[in-house]
XYZ file of N, CA and C in Angstrom:
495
model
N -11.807 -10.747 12.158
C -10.717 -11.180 13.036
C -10.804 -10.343 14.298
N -10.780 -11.027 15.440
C -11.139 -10.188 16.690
C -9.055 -9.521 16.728
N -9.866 -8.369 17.696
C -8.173 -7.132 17.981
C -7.554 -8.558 18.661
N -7.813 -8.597 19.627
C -6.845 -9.755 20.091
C -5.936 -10.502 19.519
N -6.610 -11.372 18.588
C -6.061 -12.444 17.212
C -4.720 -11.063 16.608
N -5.703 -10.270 15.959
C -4.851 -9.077 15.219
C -3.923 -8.807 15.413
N -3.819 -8.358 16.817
C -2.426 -7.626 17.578
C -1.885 -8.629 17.817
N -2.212 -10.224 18.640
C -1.375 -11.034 18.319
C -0.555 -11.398 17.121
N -0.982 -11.625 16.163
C -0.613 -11.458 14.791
C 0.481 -10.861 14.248
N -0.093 -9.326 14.655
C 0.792 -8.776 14.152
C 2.125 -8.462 14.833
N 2.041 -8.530 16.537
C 3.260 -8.523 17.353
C 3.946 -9.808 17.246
N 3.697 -11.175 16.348
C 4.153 -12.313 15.828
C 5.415 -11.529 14.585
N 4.177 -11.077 14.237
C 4.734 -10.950 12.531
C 5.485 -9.731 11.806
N 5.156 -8.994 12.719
C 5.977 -7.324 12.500
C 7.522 -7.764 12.545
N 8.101 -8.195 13.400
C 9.543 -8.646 13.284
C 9.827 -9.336 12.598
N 9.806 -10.522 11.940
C 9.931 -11.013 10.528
C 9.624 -10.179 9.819
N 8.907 -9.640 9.352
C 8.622 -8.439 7.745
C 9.680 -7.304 8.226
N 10.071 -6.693 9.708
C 11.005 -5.836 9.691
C 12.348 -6.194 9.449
N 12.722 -6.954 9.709
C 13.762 -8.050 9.820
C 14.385 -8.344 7.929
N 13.218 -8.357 7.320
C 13.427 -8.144 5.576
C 13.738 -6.872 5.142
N 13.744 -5.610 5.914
C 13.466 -4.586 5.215
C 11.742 -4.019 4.574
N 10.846 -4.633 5.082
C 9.895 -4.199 5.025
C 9.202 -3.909 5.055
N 7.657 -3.423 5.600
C 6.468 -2.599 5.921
C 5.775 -3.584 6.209
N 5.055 -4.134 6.995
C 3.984 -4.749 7.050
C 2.744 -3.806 6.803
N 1.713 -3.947 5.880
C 0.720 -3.353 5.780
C -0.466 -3.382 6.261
N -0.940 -4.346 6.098
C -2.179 -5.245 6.665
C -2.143 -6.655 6.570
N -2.985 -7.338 7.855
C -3.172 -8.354 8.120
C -4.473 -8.398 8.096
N -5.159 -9.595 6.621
C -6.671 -10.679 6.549
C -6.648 -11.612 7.257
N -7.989 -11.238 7.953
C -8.128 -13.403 8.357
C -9.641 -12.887 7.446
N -10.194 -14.225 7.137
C -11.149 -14.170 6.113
C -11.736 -15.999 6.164
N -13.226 -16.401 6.093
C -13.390 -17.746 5.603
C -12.921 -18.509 3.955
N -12.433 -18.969 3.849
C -12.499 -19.253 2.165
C -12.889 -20.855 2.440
N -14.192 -21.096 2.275
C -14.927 -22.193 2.382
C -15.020 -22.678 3.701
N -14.519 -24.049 3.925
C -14.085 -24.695 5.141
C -12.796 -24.104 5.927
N -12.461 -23.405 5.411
C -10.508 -23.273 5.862
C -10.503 -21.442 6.017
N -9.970 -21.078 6.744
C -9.325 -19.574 6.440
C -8.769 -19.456 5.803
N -8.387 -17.878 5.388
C -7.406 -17.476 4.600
C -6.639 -16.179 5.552
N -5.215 -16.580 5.584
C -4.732 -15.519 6.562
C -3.826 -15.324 5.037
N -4.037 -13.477 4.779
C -3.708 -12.703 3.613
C -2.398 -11.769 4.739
N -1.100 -11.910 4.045
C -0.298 -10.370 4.761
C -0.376 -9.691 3.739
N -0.471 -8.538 3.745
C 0.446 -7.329 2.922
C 1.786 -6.595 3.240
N 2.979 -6.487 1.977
C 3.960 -6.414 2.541
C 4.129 -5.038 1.491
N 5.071 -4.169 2.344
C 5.408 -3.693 1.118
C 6.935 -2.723 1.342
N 7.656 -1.549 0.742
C 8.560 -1.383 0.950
C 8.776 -0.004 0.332
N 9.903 0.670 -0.199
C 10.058 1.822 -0.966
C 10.507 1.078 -2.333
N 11.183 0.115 -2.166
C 11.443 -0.203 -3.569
C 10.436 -1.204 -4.382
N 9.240 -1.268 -3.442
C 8.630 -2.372 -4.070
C 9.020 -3.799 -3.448
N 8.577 -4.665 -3.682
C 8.729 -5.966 -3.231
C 8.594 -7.145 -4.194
N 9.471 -7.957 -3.992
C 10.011 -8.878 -5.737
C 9.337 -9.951 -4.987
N 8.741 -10.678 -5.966
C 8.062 -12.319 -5.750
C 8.838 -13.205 -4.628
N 9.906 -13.224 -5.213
C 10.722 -13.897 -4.124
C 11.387 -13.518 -3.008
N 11.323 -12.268 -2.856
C 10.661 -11.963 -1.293
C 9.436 -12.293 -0.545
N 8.607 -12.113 -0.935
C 7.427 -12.890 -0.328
C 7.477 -14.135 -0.419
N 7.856 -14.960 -1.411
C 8.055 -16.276 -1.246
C 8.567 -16.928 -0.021
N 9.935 -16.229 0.290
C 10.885 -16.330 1.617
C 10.279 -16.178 2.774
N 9.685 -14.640 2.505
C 8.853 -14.423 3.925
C 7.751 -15.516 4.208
N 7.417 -15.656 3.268
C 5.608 -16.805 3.393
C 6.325 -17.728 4.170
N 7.491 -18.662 3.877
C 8.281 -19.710 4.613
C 8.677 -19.462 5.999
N 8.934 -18.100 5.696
C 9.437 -18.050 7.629
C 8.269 -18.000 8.400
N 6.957 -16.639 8.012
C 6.131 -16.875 8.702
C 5.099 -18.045 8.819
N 5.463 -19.059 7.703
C 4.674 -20.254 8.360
C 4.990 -21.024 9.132
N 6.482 -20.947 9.071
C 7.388 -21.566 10.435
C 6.803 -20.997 11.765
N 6.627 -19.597 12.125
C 6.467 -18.848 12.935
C 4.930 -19.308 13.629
N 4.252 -19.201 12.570
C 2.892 -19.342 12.892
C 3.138 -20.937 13.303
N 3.258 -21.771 12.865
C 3.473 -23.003 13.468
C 3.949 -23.489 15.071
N 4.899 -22.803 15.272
C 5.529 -22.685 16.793
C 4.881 -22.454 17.363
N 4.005 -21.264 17.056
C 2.335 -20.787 18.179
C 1.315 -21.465 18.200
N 0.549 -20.991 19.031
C -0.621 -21.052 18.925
C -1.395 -19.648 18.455
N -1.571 -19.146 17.602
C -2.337 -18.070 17.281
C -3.235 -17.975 16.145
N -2.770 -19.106 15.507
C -4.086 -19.432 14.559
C -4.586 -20.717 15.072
N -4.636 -21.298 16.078
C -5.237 -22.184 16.540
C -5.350 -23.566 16.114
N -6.096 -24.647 16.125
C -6.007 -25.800 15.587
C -6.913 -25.891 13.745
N -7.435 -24.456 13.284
C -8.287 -25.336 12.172
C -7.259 -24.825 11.011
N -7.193 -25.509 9.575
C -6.772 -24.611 8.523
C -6.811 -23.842 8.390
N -5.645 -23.245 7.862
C -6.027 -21.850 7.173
C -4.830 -21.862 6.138
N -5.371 -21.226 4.966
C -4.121 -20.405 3.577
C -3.806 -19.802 3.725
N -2.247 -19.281 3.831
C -1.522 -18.437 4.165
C -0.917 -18.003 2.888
N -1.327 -16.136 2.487
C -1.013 -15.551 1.292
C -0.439 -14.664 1.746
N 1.030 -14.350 1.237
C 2.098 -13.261 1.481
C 2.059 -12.608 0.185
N 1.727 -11.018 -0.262
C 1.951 -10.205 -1.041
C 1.826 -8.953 -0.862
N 2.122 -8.033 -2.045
C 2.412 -6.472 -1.842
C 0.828 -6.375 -2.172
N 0.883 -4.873 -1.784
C -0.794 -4.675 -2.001
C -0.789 -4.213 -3.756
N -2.230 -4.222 -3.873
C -2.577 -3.886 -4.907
C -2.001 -2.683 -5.756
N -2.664 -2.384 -6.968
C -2.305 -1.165 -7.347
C -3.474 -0.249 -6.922
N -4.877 -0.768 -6.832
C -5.877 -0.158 -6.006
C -6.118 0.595 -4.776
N -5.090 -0.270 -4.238
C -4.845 0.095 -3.016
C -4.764 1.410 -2.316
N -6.186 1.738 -0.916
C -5.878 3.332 -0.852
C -4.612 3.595 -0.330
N -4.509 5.173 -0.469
C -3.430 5.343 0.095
C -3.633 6.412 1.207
N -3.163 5.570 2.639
C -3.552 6.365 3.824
C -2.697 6.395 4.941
N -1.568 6.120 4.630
C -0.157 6.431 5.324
C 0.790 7.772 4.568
N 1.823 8.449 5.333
C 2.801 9.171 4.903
C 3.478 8.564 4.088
N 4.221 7.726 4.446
C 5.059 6.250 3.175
C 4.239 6.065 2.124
N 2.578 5.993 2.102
C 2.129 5.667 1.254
C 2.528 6.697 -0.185
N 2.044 7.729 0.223
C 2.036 9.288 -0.553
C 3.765 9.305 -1.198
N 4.663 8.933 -0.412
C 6.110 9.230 -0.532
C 6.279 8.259 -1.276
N 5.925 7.130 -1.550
C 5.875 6.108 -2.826
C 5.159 5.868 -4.030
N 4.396 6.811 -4.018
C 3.257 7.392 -4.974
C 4.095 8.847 -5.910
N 5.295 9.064 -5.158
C 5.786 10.689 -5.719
C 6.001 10.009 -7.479
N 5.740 10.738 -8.138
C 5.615 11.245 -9.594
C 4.474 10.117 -10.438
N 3.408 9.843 -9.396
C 2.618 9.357 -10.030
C 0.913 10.366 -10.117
N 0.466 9.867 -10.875
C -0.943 10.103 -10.689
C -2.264 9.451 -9.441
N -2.674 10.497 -9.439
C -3.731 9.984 -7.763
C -5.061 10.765 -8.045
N -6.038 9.624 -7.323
C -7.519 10.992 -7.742
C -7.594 11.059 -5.778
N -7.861 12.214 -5.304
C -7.870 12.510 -4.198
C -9.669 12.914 -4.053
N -10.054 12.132 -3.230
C -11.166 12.687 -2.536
C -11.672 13.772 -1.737
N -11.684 14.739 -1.882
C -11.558 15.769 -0.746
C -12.473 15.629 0.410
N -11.817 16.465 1.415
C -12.615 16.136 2.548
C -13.715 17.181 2.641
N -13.790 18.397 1.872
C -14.744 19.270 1.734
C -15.697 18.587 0.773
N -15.283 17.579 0.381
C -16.544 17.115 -0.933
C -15.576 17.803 -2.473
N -15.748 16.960 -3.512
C -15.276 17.084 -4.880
C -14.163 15.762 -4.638
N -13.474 15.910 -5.926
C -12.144 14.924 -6.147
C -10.985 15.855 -7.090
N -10.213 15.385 -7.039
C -8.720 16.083 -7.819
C -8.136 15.106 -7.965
N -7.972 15.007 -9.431
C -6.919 14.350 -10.016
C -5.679 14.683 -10.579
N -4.267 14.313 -9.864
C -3.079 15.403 -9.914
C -2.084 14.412 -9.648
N -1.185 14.909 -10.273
C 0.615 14.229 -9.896
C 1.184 14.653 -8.755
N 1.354 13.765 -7.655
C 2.205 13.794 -6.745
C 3.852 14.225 -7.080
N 4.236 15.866 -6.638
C 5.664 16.399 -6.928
C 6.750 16.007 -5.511
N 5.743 15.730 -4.648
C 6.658 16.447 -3.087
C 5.945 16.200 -2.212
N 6.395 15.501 -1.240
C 5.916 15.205 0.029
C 6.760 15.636 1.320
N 5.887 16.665 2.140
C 6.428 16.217 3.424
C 5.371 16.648 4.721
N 6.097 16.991 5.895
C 5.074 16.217 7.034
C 3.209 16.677 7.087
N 3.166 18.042 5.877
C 2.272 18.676 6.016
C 1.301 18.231 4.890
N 2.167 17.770 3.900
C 1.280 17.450 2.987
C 1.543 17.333 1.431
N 1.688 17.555 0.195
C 2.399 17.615 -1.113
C 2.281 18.515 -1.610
N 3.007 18.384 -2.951
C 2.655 19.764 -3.729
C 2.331 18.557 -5.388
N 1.280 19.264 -6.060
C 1.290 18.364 -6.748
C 1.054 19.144 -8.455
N 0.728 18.526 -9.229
C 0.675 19.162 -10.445
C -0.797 18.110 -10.944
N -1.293 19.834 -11.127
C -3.111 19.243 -12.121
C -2.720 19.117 -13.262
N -2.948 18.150 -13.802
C -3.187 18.006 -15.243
C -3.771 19.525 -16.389
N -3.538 19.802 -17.308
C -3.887 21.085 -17.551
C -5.217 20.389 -18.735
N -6.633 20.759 -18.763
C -7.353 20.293 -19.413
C -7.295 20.970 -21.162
N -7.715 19.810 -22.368
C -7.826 20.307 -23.283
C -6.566 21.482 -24.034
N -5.599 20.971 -23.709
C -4.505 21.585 -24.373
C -3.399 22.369 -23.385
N -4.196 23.036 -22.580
C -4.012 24.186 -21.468
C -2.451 23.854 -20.763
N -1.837 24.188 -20.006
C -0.579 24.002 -19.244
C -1.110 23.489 -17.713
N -0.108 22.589 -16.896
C -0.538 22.135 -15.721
C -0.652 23.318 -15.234
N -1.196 22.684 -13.417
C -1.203 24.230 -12.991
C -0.664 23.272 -11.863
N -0.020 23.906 -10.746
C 0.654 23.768 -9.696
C -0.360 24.402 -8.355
N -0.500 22.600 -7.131
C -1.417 23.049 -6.261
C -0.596 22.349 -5.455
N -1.164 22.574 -4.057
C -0.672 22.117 -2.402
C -1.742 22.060 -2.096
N -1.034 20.879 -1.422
C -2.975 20.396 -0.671
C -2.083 19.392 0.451
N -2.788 19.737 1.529
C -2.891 19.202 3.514
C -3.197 17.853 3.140
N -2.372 17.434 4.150
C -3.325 15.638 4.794
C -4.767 15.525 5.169
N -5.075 16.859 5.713
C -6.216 16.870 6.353
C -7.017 17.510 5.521
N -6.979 17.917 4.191
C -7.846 18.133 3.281
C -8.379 16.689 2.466
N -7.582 15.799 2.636
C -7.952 14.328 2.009
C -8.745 13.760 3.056
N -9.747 13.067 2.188
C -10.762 12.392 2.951
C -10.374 10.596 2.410
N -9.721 10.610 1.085
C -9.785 9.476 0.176
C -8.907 9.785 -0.897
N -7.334 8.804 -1.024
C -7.157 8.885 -2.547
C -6.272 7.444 -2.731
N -5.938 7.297 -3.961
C -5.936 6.095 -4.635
C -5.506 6.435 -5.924
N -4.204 5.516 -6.311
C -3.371 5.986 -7.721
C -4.267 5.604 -8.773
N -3.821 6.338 -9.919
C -4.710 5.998 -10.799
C -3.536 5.192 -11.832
N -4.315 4.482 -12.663
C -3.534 3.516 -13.454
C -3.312 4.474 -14.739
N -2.136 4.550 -14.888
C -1.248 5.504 -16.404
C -0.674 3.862 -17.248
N -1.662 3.866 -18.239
C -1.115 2.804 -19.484
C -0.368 3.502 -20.793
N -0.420 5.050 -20.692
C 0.203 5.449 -22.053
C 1.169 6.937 -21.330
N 1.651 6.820 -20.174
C 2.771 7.761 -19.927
C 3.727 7.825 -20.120
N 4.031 9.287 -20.775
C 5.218 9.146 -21.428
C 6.376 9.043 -20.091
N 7.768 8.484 -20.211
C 8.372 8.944 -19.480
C 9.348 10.182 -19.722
N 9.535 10.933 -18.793
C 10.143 12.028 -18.412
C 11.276 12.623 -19.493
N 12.331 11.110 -19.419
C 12.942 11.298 -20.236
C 12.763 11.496 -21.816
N 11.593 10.652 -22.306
C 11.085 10.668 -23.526
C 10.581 12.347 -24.096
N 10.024 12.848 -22.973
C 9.618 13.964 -23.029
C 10.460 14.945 -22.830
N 11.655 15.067 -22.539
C 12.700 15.660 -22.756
C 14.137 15.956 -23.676
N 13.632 14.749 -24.477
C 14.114 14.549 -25.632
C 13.453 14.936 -26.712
């Protein structure tokens, strides 16, 4: 998608998604066969329910319709939150990630895998996993020590409360 299209796009579309209460993340344009696919990502602090995007998909196809900015050929228009894959490379991102698990890429080279405790403008404080029986250990680590990180998927965590009981 050329910047042009993009920033058009997104100076279309940023006010509708703000207008909901929510983040615009990224904007796809992409071929899917004969037709495009224009993908938003939306997202929020509390998450984002199906039928929010449902709503939004309706307004911004209204929107996009009135213009000209996707021009005369097809295209599929997909409104959703991002993945769970999804990196994480905003401040909001990290601050919606707090009490989860993340493997962080470092920017010196290695990776760390650790629970997000605390975020703020400098960076988190987080808790390592303690290996093989051992107790966590408690680290801080900069924005600018991350090169790359991305939550990791927890299928058997206990919650907090469980563990306090």
């Amino acid at each position: 998608m050329s910047t042009t299209q993009s920033d058009r796009l997104r100076g279309l579309l940023e006010p509708l998604v703000a207008a909901k209460g929510l983040d615009l993340e990224e904007i796809e344009l992409s071929k899917a066969g004969k037709r495009r696919m224009l993908r938003i990502i939306v997202d929020s602090d509390e998450g984002v329910e199906l039928d929010a995007c449902a709503e939004l998909s309706r307004e911004v196809s209204d929107k996009l319709d009135e213009s000209d900015v996707m021009g005369e050929d097809e295209y599929v228009l997909e409104v959703s939150s991002p993945g769970a894959d999804r990196p994480l490379s905003e401040h909001r991102h990290y601050v919606r990630a707090t009490g989860r698990l993340v493997k962080f890429q470092l920017a010196e080279g290695g990776e760390l895998i650790a629970r997000i405790l605390d975020v703020d403008d400098e960076g988190m404080d987080l808790e390592v996993p303690g290996v093989k029986g051992r107790k966590a250990t408690a680290r801080r680590i900069a924005f600018t020590d991350i090169a790359k990180a991305r939550v990791e998927i927890e299928f058997s965590r206990k919650d907090k409360k469980e563990e306090e009981a």
